Tab-separated table of C-alpha atoms in Angstrom:
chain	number	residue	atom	x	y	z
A	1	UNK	CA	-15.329	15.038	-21.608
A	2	UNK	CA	-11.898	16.753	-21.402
A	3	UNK	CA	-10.595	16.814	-17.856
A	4	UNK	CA	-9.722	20.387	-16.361
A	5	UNK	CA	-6.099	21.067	-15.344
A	6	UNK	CA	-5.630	21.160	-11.694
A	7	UNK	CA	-3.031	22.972	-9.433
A	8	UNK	CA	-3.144	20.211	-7.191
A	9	UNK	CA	-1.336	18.082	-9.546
A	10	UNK	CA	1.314	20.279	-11.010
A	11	UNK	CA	4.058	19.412	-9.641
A	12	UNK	CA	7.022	17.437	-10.325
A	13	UNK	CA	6.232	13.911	-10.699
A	14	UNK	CA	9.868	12.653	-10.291
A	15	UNK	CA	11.037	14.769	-7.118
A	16	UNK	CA	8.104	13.613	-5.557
A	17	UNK	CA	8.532	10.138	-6.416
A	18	UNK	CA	12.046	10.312	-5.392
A	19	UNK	CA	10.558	11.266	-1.928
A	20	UNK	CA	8.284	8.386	-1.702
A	21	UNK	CA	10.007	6.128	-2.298
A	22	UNK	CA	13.042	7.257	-0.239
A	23	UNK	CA	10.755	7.604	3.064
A	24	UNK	CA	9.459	3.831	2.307
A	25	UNK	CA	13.100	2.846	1.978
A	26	UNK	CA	13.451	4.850	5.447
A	27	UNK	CA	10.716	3.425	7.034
A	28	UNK	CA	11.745	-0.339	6.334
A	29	UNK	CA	15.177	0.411	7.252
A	30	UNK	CA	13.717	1.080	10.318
A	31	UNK	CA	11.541	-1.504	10.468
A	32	UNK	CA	14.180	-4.142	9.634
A	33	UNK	CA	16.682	-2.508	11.861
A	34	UNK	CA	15.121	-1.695	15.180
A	35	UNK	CA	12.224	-4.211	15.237
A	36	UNK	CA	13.012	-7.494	12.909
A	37	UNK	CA	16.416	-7.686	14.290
A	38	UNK	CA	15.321	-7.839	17.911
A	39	UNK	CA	12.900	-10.914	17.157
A	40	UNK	CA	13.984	-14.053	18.724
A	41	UNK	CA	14.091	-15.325	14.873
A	42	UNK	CA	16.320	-13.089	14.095
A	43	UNK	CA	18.522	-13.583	17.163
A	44	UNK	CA	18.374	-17.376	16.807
A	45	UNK	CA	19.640	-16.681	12.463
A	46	UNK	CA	22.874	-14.286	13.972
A	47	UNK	CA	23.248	-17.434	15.894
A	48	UNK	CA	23.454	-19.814	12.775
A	49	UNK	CA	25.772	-17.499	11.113
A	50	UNK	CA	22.775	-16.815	8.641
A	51	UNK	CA	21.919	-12.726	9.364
A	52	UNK	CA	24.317	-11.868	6.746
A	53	UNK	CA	22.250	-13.449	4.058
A	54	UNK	CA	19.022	-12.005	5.561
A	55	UNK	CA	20.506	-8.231	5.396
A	56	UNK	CA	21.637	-9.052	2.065
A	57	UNK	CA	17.792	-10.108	0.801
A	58	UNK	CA	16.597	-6.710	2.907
A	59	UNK	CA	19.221	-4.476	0.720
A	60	UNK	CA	17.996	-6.064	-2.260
A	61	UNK	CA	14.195	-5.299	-1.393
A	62	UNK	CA	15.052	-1.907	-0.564
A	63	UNK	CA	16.456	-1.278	-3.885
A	64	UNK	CA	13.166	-3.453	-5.227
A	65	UNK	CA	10.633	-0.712	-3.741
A	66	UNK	CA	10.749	1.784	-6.403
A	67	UNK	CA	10.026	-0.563	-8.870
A	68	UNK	CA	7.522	-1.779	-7.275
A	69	UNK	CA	5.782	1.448	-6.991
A	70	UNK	CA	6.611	2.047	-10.727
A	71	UNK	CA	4.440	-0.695	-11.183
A	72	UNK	CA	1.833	-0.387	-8.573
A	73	UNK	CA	1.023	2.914	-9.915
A	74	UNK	CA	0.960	2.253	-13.798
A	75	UNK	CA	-1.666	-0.643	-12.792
A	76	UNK	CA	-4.118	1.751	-11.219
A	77	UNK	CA	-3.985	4.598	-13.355
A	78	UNK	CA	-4.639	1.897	-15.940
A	79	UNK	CA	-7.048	0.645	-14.685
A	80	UNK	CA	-8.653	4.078	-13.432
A	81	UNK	CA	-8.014	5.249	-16.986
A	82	UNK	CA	-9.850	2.569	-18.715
A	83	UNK	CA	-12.690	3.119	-16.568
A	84	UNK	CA	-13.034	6.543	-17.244
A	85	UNK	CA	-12.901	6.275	-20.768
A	86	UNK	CA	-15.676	3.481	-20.787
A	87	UNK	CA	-17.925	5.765	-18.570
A	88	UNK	CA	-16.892	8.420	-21.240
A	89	UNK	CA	-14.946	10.534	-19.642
A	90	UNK	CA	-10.894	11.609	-21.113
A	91	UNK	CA	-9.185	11.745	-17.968
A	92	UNK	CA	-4.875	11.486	-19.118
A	93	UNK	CA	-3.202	9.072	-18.049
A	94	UNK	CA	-0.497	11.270	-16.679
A	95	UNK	CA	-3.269	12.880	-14.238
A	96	UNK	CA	-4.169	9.533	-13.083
A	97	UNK	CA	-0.796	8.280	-12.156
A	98	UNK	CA	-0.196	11.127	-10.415
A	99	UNK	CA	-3.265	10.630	-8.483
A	100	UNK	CA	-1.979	6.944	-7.908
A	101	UNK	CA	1.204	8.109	-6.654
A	102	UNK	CA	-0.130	10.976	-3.760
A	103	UNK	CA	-2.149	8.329	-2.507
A	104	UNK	CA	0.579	6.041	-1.775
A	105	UNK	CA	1.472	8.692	0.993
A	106	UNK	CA	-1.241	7.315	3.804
A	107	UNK	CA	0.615	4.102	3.306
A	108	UNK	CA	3.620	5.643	4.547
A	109	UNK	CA	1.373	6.452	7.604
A	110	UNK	CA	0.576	2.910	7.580
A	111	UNK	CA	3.883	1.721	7.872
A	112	UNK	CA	5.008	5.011	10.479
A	113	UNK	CA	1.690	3.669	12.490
A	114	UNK	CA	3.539	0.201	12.347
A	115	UNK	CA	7.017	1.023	13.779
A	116	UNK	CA	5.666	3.762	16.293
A	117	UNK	CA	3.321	0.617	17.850
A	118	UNK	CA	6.500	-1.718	18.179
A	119	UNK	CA	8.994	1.196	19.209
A	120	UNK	CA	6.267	2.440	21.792
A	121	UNK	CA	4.977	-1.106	23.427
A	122	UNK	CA	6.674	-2.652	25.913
A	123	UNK	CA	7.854	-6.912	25.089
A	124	UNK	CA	9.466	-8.925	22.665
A	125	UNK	CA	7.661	-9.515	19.438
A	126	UNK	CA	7.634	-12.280	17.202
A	127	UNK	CA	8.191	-12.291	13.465
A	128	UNK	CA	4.468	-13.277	13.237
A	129	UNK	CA	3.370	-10.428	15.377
A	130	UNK	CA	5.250	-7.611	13.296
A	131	UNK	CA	4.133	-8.935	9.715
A	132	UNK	CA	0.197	-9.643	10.915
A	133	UNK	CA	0.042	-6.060	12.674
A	134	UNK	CA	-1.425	-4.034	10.286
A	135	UNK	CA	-3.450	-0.956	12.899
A	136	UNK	CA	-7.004	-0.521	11.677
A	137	UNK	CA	-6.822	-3.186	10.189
A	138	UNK	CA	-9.949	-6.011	10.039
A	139	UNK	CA	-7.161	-8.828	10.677
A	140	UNK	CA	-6.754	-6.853	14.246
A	141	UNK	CA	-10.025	-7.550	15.605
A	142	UNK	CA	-9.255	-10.975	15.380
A	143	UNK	CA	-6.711	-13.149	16.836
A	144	UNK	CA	-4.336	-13.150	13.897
A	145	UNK	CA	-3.510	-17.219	14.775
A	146	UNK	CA	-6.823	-18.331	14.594
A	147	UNK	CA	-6.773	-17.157	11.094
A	148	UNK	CA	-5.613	-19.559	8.441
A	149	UNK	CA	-2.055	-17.539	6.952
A	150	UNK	CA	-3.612	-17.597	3.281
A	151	UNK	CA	-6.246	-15.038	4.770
A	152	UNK	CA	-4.617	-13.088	6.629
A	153	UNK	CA	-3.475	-10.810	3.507
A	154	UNK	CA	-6.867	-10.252	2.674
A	155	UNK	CA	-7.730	-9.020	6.175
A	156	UNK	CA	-4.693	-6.935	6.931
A	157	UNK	CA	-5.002	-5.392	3.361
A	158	UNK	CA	-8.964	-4.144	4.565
A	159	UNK	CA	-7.521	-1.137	6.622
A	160	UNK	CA	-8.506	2.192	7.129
A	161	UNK	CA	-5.570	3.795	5.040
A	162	UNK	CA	-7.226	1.314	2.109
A	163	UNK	CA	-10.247	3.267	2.485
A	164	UNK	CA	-8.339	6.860	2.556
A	165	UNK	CA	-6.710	6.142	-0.390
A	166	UNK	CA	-10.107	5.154	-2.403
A	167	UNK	CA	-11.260	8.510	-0.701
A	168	UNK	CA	-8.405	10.421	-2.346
A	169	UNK	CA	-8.824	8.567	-5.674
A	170	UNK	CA	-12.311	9.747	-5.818
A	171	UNK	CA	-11.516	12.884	-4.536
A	172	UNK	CA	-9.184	13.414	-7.192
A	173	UNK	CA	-11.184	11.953	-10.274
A	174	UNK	CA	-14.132	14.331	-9.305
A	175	UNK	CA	-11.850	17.150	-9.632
A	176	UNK	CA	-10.121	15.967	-12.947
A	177	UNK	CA	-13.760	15.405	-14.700
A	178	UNK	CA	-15.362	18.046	-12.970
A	179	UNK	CA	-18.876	16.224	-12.555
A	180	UNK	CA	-20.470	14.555	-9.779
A	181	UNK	CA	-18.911	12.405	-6.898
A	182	UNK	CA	-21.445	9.956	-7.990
A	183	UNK	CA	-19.667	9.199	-11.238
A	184	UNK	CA	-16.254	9.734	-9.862
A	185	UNK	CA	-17.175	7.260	-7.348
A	186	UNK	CA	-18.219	4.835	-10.457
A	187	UNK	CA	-14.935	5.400	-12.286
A	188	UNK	CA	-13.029	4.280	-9.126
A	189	UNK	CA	-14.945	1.368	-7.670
A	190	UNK	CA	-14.756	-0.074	-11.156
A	191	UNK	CA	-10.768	0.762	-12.035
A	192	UNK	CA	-9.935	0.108	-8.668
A	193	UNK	CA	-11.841	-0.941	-6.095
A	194	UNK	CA	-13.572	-3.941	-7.534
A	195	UNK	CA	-10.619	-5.309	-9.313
A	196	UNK	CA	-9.091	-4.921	-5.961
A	197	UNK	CA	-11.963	-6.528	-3.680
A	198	UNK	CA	-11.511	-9.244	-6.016
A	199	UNK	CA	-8.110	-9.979	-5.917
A	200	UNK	CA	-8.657	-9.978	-1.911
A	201	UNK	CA	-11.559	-12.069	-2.635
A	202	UNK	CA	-9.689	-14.813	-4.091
A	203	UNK	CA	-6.643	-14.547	-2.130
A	204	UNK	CA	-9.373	-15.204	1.156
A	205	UNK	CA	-11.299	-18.144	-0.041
A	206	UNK	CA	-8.441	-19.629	-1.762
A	207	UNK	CA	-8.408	-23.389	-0.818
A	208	UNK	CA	-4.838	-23.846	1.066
A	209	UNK	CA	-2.324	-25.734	-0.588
């Protein structure tokens, strides 16, 4: 099945990728600038004479996101497009990457969420503290040091923005094919979701080296 064209997708891919990825950029400017640097890590590194090289490999990450999201986008409408097709639906991959890329917006929330916590409560955080808090997050029902650090990815990545962007992606496949949410459903959990339960899977019962 042919998927119907959508308003909700025209528009242009590249000025709104430009905008993602600049407010990401933003955001961990931010992060690194207002929260990371007061860290008593951080202090004791300007210290050593060694903050130079650390804003040096934060530059070099900021210029690293885009790519990143070049890739983390081609991967899931891959994956989303493979799906469909095997369920028998001809959803393009253009659509799909689209899709991919609106998504990433309630990760920008994530990350806003992040910095507003730090900016807003009072005391000194660690390092530790501002990697491992992830709000809504299954990792912050739990004391974060009890947990052994190769599972802590797992848990921070089980969030409620995870599970708005699966919304969207269903959302958004149901309107491309036009049939039922029960088959867009299908098309994500098994281009996305499960690939990505997996992964998390691993990652958490991963033996520690």
């Amino acid at each position: 099945m042919k998927e119907t064209e959508l308003s909700f997708l025209q528009f242009d891919k590249r000025l709104f990728f430009f905008f993602v990825s600049a407010v990401a950029i933003l955001l961990a400017f931010i992060k690194d600038t207002f929260i990371l640097a007061e860290t008593p890590l951080m202090e004791v590194l300007a210290d050593d004479g060694q903050l130079g090289t650390i804003k040096l490999l934060n530059g070099l990450s900021y210029f690293a996101l885009p790519i990143l999201f070049l890739l983390k986008f081609t991967v899931i409408a891959l994956g989303l497009f493979i799906a469909s097709f095997g369920i028998g639906y001809r959803l393009t991959f253009k659509s799909l990457w689209q899709l991919a890329m609106v998504g990433q917006v309630a990760f920008l929330f994530l990350e806003l969420s992040r910095i507003a916590w730090f900016m807003v409560v009072p005391g000194d955080p660690s390092m530790a503290d501002v990697r491992n808090f992830f709000p809504l997050s299954l990792l912050q029902v739990t004391d974060y040091q009890d947990i052994l650090p190769h599972r802590r990815y797992a848990l921070r990545m089980l969030n409620l923005f995870e599970l708005a962007y699966w919304a969207w992606l269903v959302f958004g496949v149901h309107r491309l094919a036009r049939k039922r949410w029960s088959m867009a459903f299908w098309i994500v959990f098994l281009g996305y979701i499960l690939p990505y339960l997996a992964i998390l899977g691993f990652t958490f019962f991963a033996q520690a080296s």
